[in-house]
């Protein structure tokens, strides 16, 4: 028997007649029921992720150029965990930036997660796009999803500016007290040693205490510049990410304390009624 059901049955056994106590009981049971059936949701997306190269010195005889000499990939992943332990997931991977891969999804009673990508040419036409959604209702469940396109290493020609852009970034979350939800649409470029880096994102989250944050730019843009006379290398990355964590149900001890308080109040009211 669940903690909430136990409270119901014990209250009925005590034959509580007081209108005040019935009101108190209803409120308490409502809180218990809400805590045991809360839902957290998160979603993120970005579209037309693409690159632009700008020649900073047209007279140096060096063409603005970028090459990828490390791993490049596009990746969709969706999975869920219970009380911190991985349970199951689905993923798709393909070498290359912005290539076509199947969508992924995982779902069950009280949770779901999914991720999808749209193929695109990062240098012309419509760029890559990705989206991710996650929800968790069942206590202790966490669901996570992300879609990403990633260049393990690139080399940028001398006197060249690299601009990484994305359109229509979105990140939305919803969560009740005690839950956590986070979503982000994210771009990043950095040098191999991490000394030069930049990022841009749309982000939203709600903490377990109810505090949160969100921003919603109309587009994302991040740049990486090579002002030197020699080529330099770095990483670039685009991602849509969603994470949702459901609140735990009340501990048995907490439910017992609540029950004890209600029954104690009932006994007090009955004694007063007999006076």
PDB file of C-alpha atoms in Angstrom:
ATOM      1  CA  UNK A   1       0.000   0.000   0.000  1.00  0.00           C
ATOM      2  CA  UNK A   2       1.326   3.453  -0.882  1.00  0.00           C
ATOM      3  CA  UNK A   3       1.830   6.201   1.679  1.00  0.00           C
ATOM      4  CA  UNK A   4      -1.071   8.185   0.237  1.00  0.00           C
ATOM      5  CA  UNK A   5      -3.417   5.173   0.238  1.00  0.00           C
ATOM      6  CA  UNK A   6      -2.433   4.389   3.816  1.00  0.00           C
ATOM      7  CA  UNK A   7      -3.347   7.904   4.911  1.00  0.00           C
ATOM      8  CA  UNK A   8      -6.733   7.554   3.189  1.00  0.00           C
ATOM      9  CA  UNK A   9      -7.544   4.260   4.912  1.00  0.00           C
ATOM     10  CA  UNK A  10      -6.352   5.329   8.358  1.00  0.00           C
ATOM     11  CA  UNK A  11      -8.427   8.493   8.225  1.00  0.00           C
ATOM     12  CA  UNK A  12     -11.508   6.469   7.280  1.00  0.00           C
ATOM     13  CA  UNK A  13     -10.836   4.037  10.131  1.00  0.00           C
ATOM     14  CA  UNK A  14     -10.824   6.912  12.610  1.00  0.00           C
ATOM     15  CA  UNK A  15     -14.252   8.109  11.348  1.00  0.00           C
ATOM     16  CA  UNK A  16     -13.194  11.738  11.289  1.00  0.00           C
ATOM     17  CA  UNK A  17     -16.343  13.886  11.290  1.00  0.00           C
ATOM     18  CA  UNK A  18     -14.978  17.401  11.806  1.00  0.00           C
ATOM     19  CA  UNK A  19     -15.461  19.686   8.768  1.00  0.00           C
ATOM     20  CA  UNK A  20     -12.223  21.464   9.720  1.00  0.00           C
ATOM     21  CA  UNK A  21     -10.246  18.251   9.871  1.00  0.00           C
ATOM     22  CA  UNK A  22     -11.799  17.012   6.639  1.00  0.00           C
ATOM     23  CA  UNK A  23     -10.549  20.221   5.029  1.00  0.00           C
ATOM     24  CA  UNK A  24      -7.084  19.760   6.529  1.00  0.00           C
ATOM     25  CA  UNK A  25      -7.059  16.141   5.380  1.00  0.00           C
ATOM     26  CA  UNK A  26      -8.072  17.081   1.869  1.00  0.00           C
ATOM     27  CA  UNK A  27      -5.292  19.619   1.621  1.00  0.00           C
ATOM     28  CA  UNK A  28      -2.696  17.186   2.946  1.00  0.00           C
ATOM     29  CA  UNK A  29      -3.820  14.395   0.630  1.00  0.00           C
ATOM     30  CA  UNK A  30      -3.754  16.820  -2.254  1.00  0.00           C
ATOM     31  CA  UNK A  31      -0.155  17.685  -1.473  1.00  0.00           C
ATOM     32  CA  UNK A  32       0.800  14.014  -1.252  1.00  0.00           C
ATOM     33  CA  UNK A  33      -0.935  13.176  -4.510  1.00  0.00           C
ATOM     34  CA  UNK A  34       0.675  16.133  -6.288  1.00  0.00           C
ATOM     35  CA  UNK A  35       4.124  15.178  -5.030  1.00  0.00           C
ATOM     36  CA  UNK A  36       3.686  11.580  -6.200  1.00  0.00           C
ATOM     37  CA  UNK A  37       2.524  12.595  -9.696  1.00  0.00           C
ATOM     38  CA  UNK A  38       4.529  15.648 -10.641  1.00  0.00           C
ATOM     39  CA  UNK A  39       5.787  16.166 -14.171  1.00  0.00           C
ATOM     40  CA  UNK A  40       8.892  17.894 -15.482  1.00  0.00           C
ATOM     41  CA  UNK A  41       9.366  18.702 -19.167  1.00  0.00           C
ATOM     42  CA  UNK A  42      12.121  20.243 -21.283  1.00  0.00           C
ATOM     43  CA  UNK A  43      12.612  20.918 -24.974  1.00  0.00           C
ATOM     44  CA  UNK A  44      15.266  22.602 -27.096  1.00  0.00           C
ATOM     45  CA  UNK A  45      15.882  23.215 -30.771  1.00  0.00           C
ATOM     46  CA  UNK A  46      18.044  25.143 -33.183  1.00  0.00           C
ATOM     47  CA  UNK A  47      18.023  25.368 -36.967  1.00  0.00           C
ATOM     48  CA  UNK A  48      20.207  26.360 -39.891  1.00  0.00           C
ATOM     49  CA  UNK A  49      23.510  25.876 -38.104  1.00  0.00           C
ATOM     50  CA  UNK A  50      26.088  27.063 -40.628  1.00  0.00           C
ATOM     51  CA  UNK A  51      29.558  28.533 -41.057  1.00  0.00           C
ATOM     52  CA  UNK A  52      30.814  31.701 -42.671  1.00  0.00           C
ATOM     53  CA  UNK A  53      34.450  32.466 -43.496  1.00  0.00           C
ATOM     54  CA  UNK A  54      35.673  36.056 -43.822  1.00  0.00           C
ATOM     55  CA  UNK A  55      39.038  36.925 -45.372  1.00  0.00           C
ATOM     56  CA  UNK A  56      40.608  39.549 -43.112  1.00  0.00           C
ATOM     57  CA  UNK A  57      43.444  40.320 -45.542  1.00  0.00           C
ATOM     58  CA  UNK A  58      42.337  39.913 -49.175  1.00  0.00           C
ATOM     59  CA  UNK A  59      45.747  41.115 -50.379  1.00  0.00           C
ATOM     60  CA  UNK A  60      47.903  38.475 -48.673  1.00  0.00           C
ATOM     61  CA  UNK A  61      47.350  35.889 -51.384  1.00  0.00           C
ATOM     62  CA  UNK A  62      45.869  33.391 -48.885  1.00  0.00           C
ATOM     63  CA  UNK A  63      42.303  32.252 -49.416  1.00  0.00           C
ATOM     64  CA  UNK A  64      40.041  32.110 -46.365  1.00  0.00           C
ATOM     65  CA  UNK A  65      39.600  28.393 -45.741  1.00  0.00           C
ATOM     66  CA  UNK A  66      38.792  25.761 -43.143  1.00  0.00           C
ATOM     67  CA  UNK A  67      39.555  22.051 -43.169  1.00  0.00           C
ATOM     68  CA  UNK A  68      38.492  19.260 -40.826  1.00  0.00           C
ATOM     69  CA  UNK A  69      41.320  16.930 -39.934  1.00  0.00           C
ATOM     70  CA  UNK A  70      39.830  15.241 -36.894  1.00  0.00           C
ATOM     71  CA  UNK A  71      36.645  13.306 -36.187  1.00  0.00           C
ATOM     72  CA  UNK A  72      33.443  14.972 -37.329  1.00  0.00           C
ATOM     73  CA  UNK A  73      30.057  13.567 -36.425  1.00  0.00           C
ATOM     74  CA  UNK A  74      26.330  14.070 -36.077  1.00  0.00           C
ATOM     75  CA  UNK A  75      24.685  12.320 -33.151  1.00  0.00           C
ATOM     76  CA  UNK A  76      21.209  11.773 -31.697  1.00  0.00           C
ATOM     77  CA  UNK A  77      20.810  10.273 -28.224  1.00  0.00           C
ATOM     78  CA  UNK A  78      17.850   9.672 -25.895  1.00  0.00           C
ATOM     79  CA  UNK A  79      17.913   7.695 -22.653  1.00  0.00           C
ATOM     80  CA  UNK A  80      16.393   7.419 -19.179  1.00  0.00           C
ATOM     81  CA  UNK A  81      17.619   6.507 -15.723  1.00  0.00           C
ATOM     82  CA  UNK A  82      16.001   5.514 -12.435  1.00  0.00           C
ATOM     83  CA  UNK A  83      17.435   6.699  -9.117  1.00  0.00           C
ATOM     84  CA  UNK A  84      20.712   7.510 -10.838  1.00  0.00           C
ATOM     85  CA  UNK A  85      21.053   4.164 -12.630  1.00  0.00           C
ATOM     86  CA  UNK A  86      20.976   4.043 -16.456  1.00  0.00           C
ATOM     87  CA  UNK A  87      18.058   1.959 -17.725  1.00  0.00           C
ATOM     88  CA  UNK A  88      17.756   2.129 -21.505  1.00  0.00           C
ATOM     89  CA  UNK A  89      18.305   4.396 -24.469  1.00  0.00           C
ATOM     90  CA  UNK A  90      18.429   4.826 -28.212  1.00  0.00           C
ATOM     91  CA  UNK A  91      21.096   6.518 -30.314  1.00  0.00           C
ATOM     92  CA  UNK A  92      22.153   7.145 -33.892  1.00  0.00           C
ATOM     93  CA  UNK A  93      25.552   8.281 -35.144  1.00  0.00           C
ATOM     94  CA  UNK A  94      27.057   9.193 -38.491  1.00  0.00           C
ATOM     95  CA  UNK A  95      30.461  10.609 -39.439  1.00  0.00           C
ATOM     96  CA  UNK A  96      30.339  14.076 -40.918  1.00  0.00           C
ATOM     97  CA  UNK A  97      28.898  17.441 -39.949  1.00  0.00           C
ATOM     98  CA  UNK A  98      25.195  18.006 -40.467  1.00  0.00           C
ATOM     99  CA  UNK A  99      24.498  14.668 -42.143  1.00  0.00           C
ATOM    100  CA  UNK A 100      21.170  12.817 -42.131  1.00  0.00           C
ATOM    101  CA  UNK A 101      20.576  10.321 -39.323  1.00  0.00           C
ATOM    102  CA  UNK A 102      17.357   8.727 -37.985  1.00  0.00           C
ATOM    103  CA  UNK A 103      15.502  10.229 -35.051  1.00  0.00           C
ATOM    104  CA  UNK A 104      15.680   8.408 -31.714  1.00  0.00           C
ATOM    105  CA  UNK A 105      13.176   7.979 -28.890  1.00  0.00           C
ATOM    106  CA  UNK A 106      12.662   6.101 -25.648  1.00  0.00           C
ATOM    107  CA  UNK A 107       9.470   6.111 -23.574  1.00  0.00           C
ATOM    108  CA  UNK A 108       7.555   4.272 -20.893  1.00  0.00           C
ATOM    109  CA  UNK A 109       5.127   4.816 -18.040  1.00  0.00           C
ATOM    110  CA  UNK A 110       5.932   8.253 -16.669  1.00  0.00           C
ATOM    111  CA  UNK A 111       8.776   9.309 -18.957  1.00  0.00           C
ATOM    112  CA  UNK A 112       9.833  10.019 -22.538  1.00  0.00           C
ATOM    113  CA  UNK A 113      12.860  11.356 -24.406  1.00  0.00           C
ATOM    114  CA  UNK A 114      13.502  11.973 -28.088  1.00  0.00           C
ATOM    115  CA  UNK A 115      16.016  13.661 -30.382  1.00  0.00           C
ATOM    116  CA  UNK A 116      16.083  14.399 -34.095  1.00  0.00           C
ATOM    117  CA  UNK A 117      18.319  16.116 -36.640  1.00  0.00           C
ATOM    118  CA  UNK A 118      17.779  17.669 -40.043  1.00  0.00           C
ATOM    119  CA  UNK A 119      20.632  17.306 -42.516  1.00  0.00           C
ATOM    120  CA  UNK A 120      22.199  20.418 -43.929  1.00  0.00           C
ATOM    121  CA  UNK A 121      25.270  21.847 -45.605  1.00  0.00           C
ATOM    122  CA  UNK A 122      27.165  23.960 -43.098  1.00  0.00           C
ATOM    123  CA  UNK A 123      28.651  26.103 -45.867  1.00  0.00           C
ATOM    124  CA  UNK A 124      25.727  26.840 -48.178  1.00  0.00           C
ATOM    125  CA  UNK A 125      21.970  26.541 -48.323  1.00  0.00           C
ATOM    126  CA  UNK A 126      20.063  25.340 -45.288  1.00  0.00           C
ATOM    127  CA  UNK A 127      22.330  24.340 -42.424  1.00  0.00           C
ATOM    128  CA  UNK A 128      22.017  21.565 -39.854  1.00  0.00           C
ATOM    129  CA  UNK A 129      19.220  21.552 -37.290  1.00  0.00           C
ATOM    130  CA  UNK A 130      18.551  19.597 -34.128  1.00  0.00           C
ATOM    131  CA  UNK A 131      15.834  19.214 -31.501  1.00  0.00           C
ATOM    132  CA  UNK A 132      15.450  17.366 -28.203  1.00  0.00           C
ATOM    133  CA  UNK A 133      12.544  16.729 -25.816  1.00  0.00           C
ATOM    134  CA  UNK A 134      12.415  15.103 -22.385  1.00  0.00           C
ATOM    135  CA  UNK A 135       9.733  14.522 -19.759  1.00  0.00           C
ATOM    136  CA  UNK A 136       9.603  12.713 -16.417  1.00  0.00           C
ATOM    137  CA  UNK A 137       6.598  12.030 -14.182  1.00  0.00           C
ATOM    138  CA  UNK A 138       7.431   8.840 -12.298  1.00  0.00           C
ATOM    139  CA  UNK A 139       9.302   9.447  -9.051  1.00  0.00           C
ATOM    140  CA  UNK A 140      13.054   9.031  -9.326  1.00  0.00           C
ATOM    141  CA  UNK A 141      13.044   8.992 -13.133  1.00  0.00           C
ATOM    142  CA  UNK A 142      15.352  11.193 -15.193  1.00  0.00           C
ATOM    143  CA  UNK A 143      15.113  11.475 -18.961  1.00  0.00           C
ATOM    144  CA  UNK A 144      17.741  13.032 -21.217  1.00  0.00           C
ATOM    145  CA  UNK A 145      17.951  13.739 -24.942  1.00  0.00           C
ATOM    146  CA  UNK A 146      20.310  15.611 -27.199  1.00  0.00           C
ATOM    147  CA  UNK A 147      21.097  16.168 -30.864  1.00  0.00           C
ATOM    148  CA  UNK A 148      24.539  17.417 -31.809  1.00  0.00           C
ATOM    149  CA  UNK A 149      26.881  18.109 -34.684  1.00  0.00           C
ATOM    150  CA  UNK A 150      30.556  18.213 -33.823  1.00  0.00           C
ATOM    151  CA  UNK A 151      33.942  18.808 -35.457  1.00  0.00           C
ATOM    152  CA  UNK A 152      36.638  17.085 -33.442  1.00  0.00           C
ATOM    153  CA  UNK A 153      39.275  19.341 -34.956  1.00  0.00           C
ATOM    154  CA  UNK A 154      39.439  21.989 -37.661  1.00  0.00           C
ATOM    155  CA  UNK A 155      42.276  24.053 -39.106  1.00  0.00           C
ATOM    156  CA  UNK A 156      41.650  27.684 -40.005  1.00  0.00           C
ATOM    157  CA  UNK A 157      43.733  29.523 -42.600  1.00  0.00           C
ATOM    158  CA  UNK A 158      45.776  32.629 -41.650  1.00  0.00           C
ATOM    159  CA  UNK A 159      44.012  36.003 -41.424  1.00  0.00           C
ATOM    160  CA  UNK A 160      40.578  34.368 -41.413  1.00  0.00           C
ATOM    161  CA  UNK A 161      37.484  34.907 -39.291  1.00  0.00           C
ATOM    162  CA  UNK A 162      35.219  31.911 -38.678  1.00  0.00           C
ATOM    163  CA  UNK A 163      31.609  32.663 -37.700  1.00  0.00           C
ATOM    164  CA  UNK A 164      29.323  29.863 -36.482  1.00  0.00           C
ATOM    165  CA  UNK A 165      25.611  30.757 -36.562  1.00  0.00           C
ATOM    166  CA  UNK A 166      22.182  29.262 -35.880  1.00  0.00           C
ATOM    167  CA  UNK A 167      18.627  30.482 -36.392  1.00  0.00           C
ATOM    168  CA  UNK A 168      15.545  30.251 -34.174  1.00  0.00           C
ATOM    169  CA  UNK A 169      17.092  28.791 -31.025  1.00  0.00           C
ATOM    170  CA  UNK A 170      14.529  27.707 -28.431  1.00  0.00           C
ATOM    171  CA  UNK A 171      14.703  26.316 -24.900  1.00  0.00           C
ATOM    172  CA  UNK A 172      11.606  25.784 -22.736  1.00  0.00           C
ATOM    173  CA  UNK A 173      10.996  24.009 -19.429  1.00  0.00           C
ATOM    174  CA  UNK A 174       8.207  23.340 -16.963  1.00  0.00           C
ATOM    175  CA  UNK A 175       8.474  21.759 -13.530  1.00  0.00           C
ATOM    176  CA  UNK A 176       6.698  21.646 -10.193  1.00  0.00           C
ATOM    177  CA  UNK A 177       8.346  22.279  -6.843  1.00  0.00           C
ATOM    178  CA  UNK A 178      10.894  19.587  -6.083  1.00  0.00           C
ATOM    179  CA  UNK A 179      11.652  18.806  -9.727  1.00  0.00           C
ATOM    180  CA  UNK A 180      14.409  19.901 -12.078  1.00  0.00           C
ATOM    181  CA  UNK A 181      14.300  20.621 -15.803  1.00  0.00           C
ATOM    182  CA  UNK A 182      16.939  22.062 -18.111  1.00  0.00           C
ATOM    183  CA  UNK A 183      17.110  22.821 -21.836  1.00  0.00           C
ATOM    184  CA  UNK A 184      19.641  24.539 -24.067  1.00  0.00           C
ATOM    185  CA  UNK A 185      20.386  25.287 -27.704  1.00  0.00           C
ATOM    186  CA  UNK A 186      24.125  25.771 -27.822  1.00  0.00           C
ATOM    187  CA  UNK A 187      27.023  26.729 -30.112  1.00  0.00           C
ATOM    188  CA  UNK A 188      30.694  26.656 -29.182  1.00  0.00           C
ATOM    189  CA  UNK A 189      34.072  27.245 -30.858  1.00  0.00           C
ATOM    190  CA  UNK A 190      37.431  26.979 -29.086  1.00  0.00           C
ATOM    191  CA  UNK A 191      41.132  26.533 -29.730  1.00  0.00           C
ATOM    192  CA  UNK A 192      42.747  23.157 -29.130  1.00  0.00           C
ATOM    193  CA  UNK A 193      44.313  24.271 -25.857  1.00  0.00           C
ATOM    194  CA  UNK A 194      41.133  26.011 -24.683  1.00  0.00           C
ATOM    195  CA  UNK A 195      42.834  29.390 -24.384  1.00  0.00           C
ATOM    196  CA  UNK A 196      40.545  30.990 -26.966  1.00  0.00           C
ATOM    197  CA  UNK A 197      36.896  30.089 -26.913  1.00  0.00           C
ATOM    198  CA  UNK A 198      33.417  31.436 -27.366  1.00  0.00           C
ATOM    199  CA  UNK A 199      29.882  30.183 -26.911  1.00  0.00           C
ATOM    200  CA  UNK A 200      26.327  31.313 -27.515  1.00  0.00           C
ATOM    201  CA  UNK A 201      23.135  29.705 -26.268  1.00  0.00           C
ATOM    202  CA  UNK A 202      19.453  29.828 -25.558  1.00  0.00           C
ATOM    203  CA  UNK A 203      18.863  28.303 -22.142  1.00  0.00           C
ATOM    204  CA  UNK A 204      16.134  27.634 -19.610  1.00  0.00           C
ATOM    205  CA  UNK A 205      16.069  25.734 -16.331  1.00  0.00           C
ATOM    206  CA  UNK A 206      14.014  25.301 -13.161  1.00  0.00           C
ATOM    207  CA  UNK A 207      15.637  24.150  -9.928  1.00  0.00           C
ATOM    208  CA  UNK A 208      14.035  21.972  -7.269  1.00  0.00           C
ATOM    209  CA  UNK A 209      13.417  25.054  -5.104  1.00  0.00           C
ATOM    210  CA  UNK A 210      11.376  26.665  -7.887  1.00  0.00           C
ATOM    211  CA  UNK A 211      14.036  29.198  -8.888  1.00  0.00           C
ATOM    212  CA  UNK A 212      14.878  29.347 -12.566  1.00  0.00           C
ATOM    213  CA  UNK A 213      16.283  31.226 -15.520  1.00  0.00           C
ATOM    214  CA  UNK A 214      15.609  31.592 -19.224  1.00  0.00           C
ATOM    215  CA  UNK A 215      16.855  33.574 -22.187  1.00  0.00           C
ATOM    216  CA  UNK A 216      15.498  33.547 -25.713  1.00  0.00           C
ATOM    217  CA  UNK A 217      17.717  35.201 -28.340  1.00  0.00           C
ATOM    218  CA  UNK A 218      16.396  35.274 -31.895  1.00  0.00           C
ATOM    219  CA  UNK A 219      19.646  33.816 -33.237  1.00  0.00           C
ATOM    220  CA  UNK A 220      23.009  32.501 -32.048  1.00  0.00           C
ATOM    221  CA  UNK A 221      26.421  33.574 -33.280  1.00  0.00           C
ATOM    222  CA  UNK A 222      29.940  32.830 -32.100  1.00  0.00           C
ATOM    223  CA  UNK A 223      33.250  33.635 -33.802  1.00  0.00           C
ATOM    224  CA  UNK A 224      36.820  32.366 -33.895  1.00  0.00           C
ATOM    225  CA  UNK A 225      39.562  34.520 -35.416  1.00  0.00           C
ATOM    226  CA  UNK A 226      43.035  33.749 -36.716  1.00  0.00           C
ATOM    227  CA  UNK A 227      45.024  36.983 -36.923  1.00  0.00           C
ATOM    228  CA  UNK A 228      48.352  35.236 -37.300  1.00  0.00           C
ATOM    229  CA  UNK A 229      50.276  34.360 -40.435  1.00  0.00           C
ATOM    230  CA  UNK A 230      50.046  30.617 -39.769  1.00  0.00           C
ATOM    231  CA  UNK A 231      47.116  28.226 -39.604  1.00  0.00           C
ATOM    232  CA  UNK A 232      45.586  27.442 -36.196  1.00  0.00           C
ATOM    233  CA  UNK A 233      43.277  24.651 -35.058  1.00  0.00           C
ATOM    234  CA  UNK A 234      40.222  24.297 -32.852  1.00  0.00           C
ATOM    235  CA  UNK A 235      36.918  22.542 -32.181  1.00  0.00           C
ATOM    236  CA  UNK A 236      33.355  23.542 -33.049  1.00  0.00           C
ATOM    237  CA  UNK A 237      30.098  22.208 -31.687  1.00  0.00           C
ATOM    238  CA  UNK A 238      26.331  22.648 -31.963  1.00  0.00           C
ATOM    239  CA  UNK A 239      23.756  20.987 -29.724  1.00  0.00           C
ATOM    240  CA  UNK A 240      20.115  20.888 -28.660  1.00  0.00           C
ATOM    241  CA  UNK A 241      19.812  19.390 -25.153  1.00  0.00           C
ATOM    242  CA  UNK A 242      16.880  18.552 -22.863  1.00  0.00           C
ATOM    243  CA  UNK A 243      16.822  17.024 -19.368  1.00  0.00           C
ATOM    244  CA  UNK A 244      13.949  16.373 -16.953  1.00  0.00           C
ATOM    245  CA  UNK A 245      13.984  14.909 -13.441  1.00  0.00           C
ATOM    246  CA  UNK A 246      10.815  13.968 -11.541  1.00  0.00           C
ATOM    247  CA  UNK A 247      10.447  14.619  -7.817  1.00  0.00           C
ATOM    248  CA  UNK A 248      10.529  11.691  -5.408  1.00  0.00           C
ATOM    249  CA  UNK A 249       7.377  10.621  -3.570  1.00  0.00           C
ATOM    250  CA  UNK A 250       7.196  11.405   0.179  1.00  0.00           C
ATOM    251  CA  UNK A 251       9.320   9.091   2.292  1.00  0.00           C
ATOM    252  CA  UNK A 252       7.321   6.624   4.448  1.00  0.00           C
ATOM    253  CA  UNK A 253       8.519   8.449   7.536  1.00  0.00           C
ATOM    254  CA  UNK A 254       7.251  11.762   6.207  1.00  0.00           C
ATOM    255  CA  UNK A 255       3.886  10.245   5.388  1.00  0.00           C
ATOM    256  CA  UNK A 256       3.694   8.747   8.871  1.00  0.00           C
ATOM    257  CA  UNK A 257       4.420  12.112  10.469  1.00  0.00           C
ATOM    258  CA  UNK A 258       1.703  13.724   8.378  1.00  0.00           C
ATOM    259  CA  UNK A 259      -0.719  10.945   9.299  1.00  0.00           C
ATOM    260  CA  UNK A 260       0.152  11.222  12.974  1.00  0.00           C
ATOM    261  CA  UNK A 261      -0.459  14.939  12.911  1.00  0.00           C
ATOM    262  CA  UNK A 262      -3.852  14.540  11.271  1.00  0.00           C
ATOM    263  CA  UNK A 263      -5.005  11.811  13.647  1.00  0.00           C
ATOM    264  CA  UNK A 264      -3.733  13.797  16.619  1.00  0.00           C
ATOM    265  CA  UNK A 265      -5.733  16.800  15.463  1.00  0.00           C
ATOM    266  CA  UNK A 266      -8.790  14.569  15.087  1.00  0.00           C
ATOM    267  CA  UNK A 267      -8.464  13.261  18.626  1.00  0.00           C
ATOM    268  CA  UNK A 268      -8.147  16.804  19.990  1.00  0.00           C
ATOM    269  CA  UNK A 269     -11.256  17.940  18.133  1.00  0.00           C
ATOM    270  CA  UNK A 270     -13.246  14.954  19.411  1.00  0.00           C
ATOM    271  CA  UNK A 271     -12.212  15.637  23.017  1.00  0.00           C
ATOM    272  CA  UNK A 272     -13.305  19.238  22.668  1.00  0.00           C
ATOM    273  CA  UNK A 273     -16.644  18.142  21.205  1.00  0.00           C
ATOM    274  CA  UNK A 274     -17.352  15.922  24.244  1.00  0.00           C
ATOM    275  CA  UNK A 275     -16.832  18.774  26.738  1.00  0.00           C
TER     276      UNK A 275
END
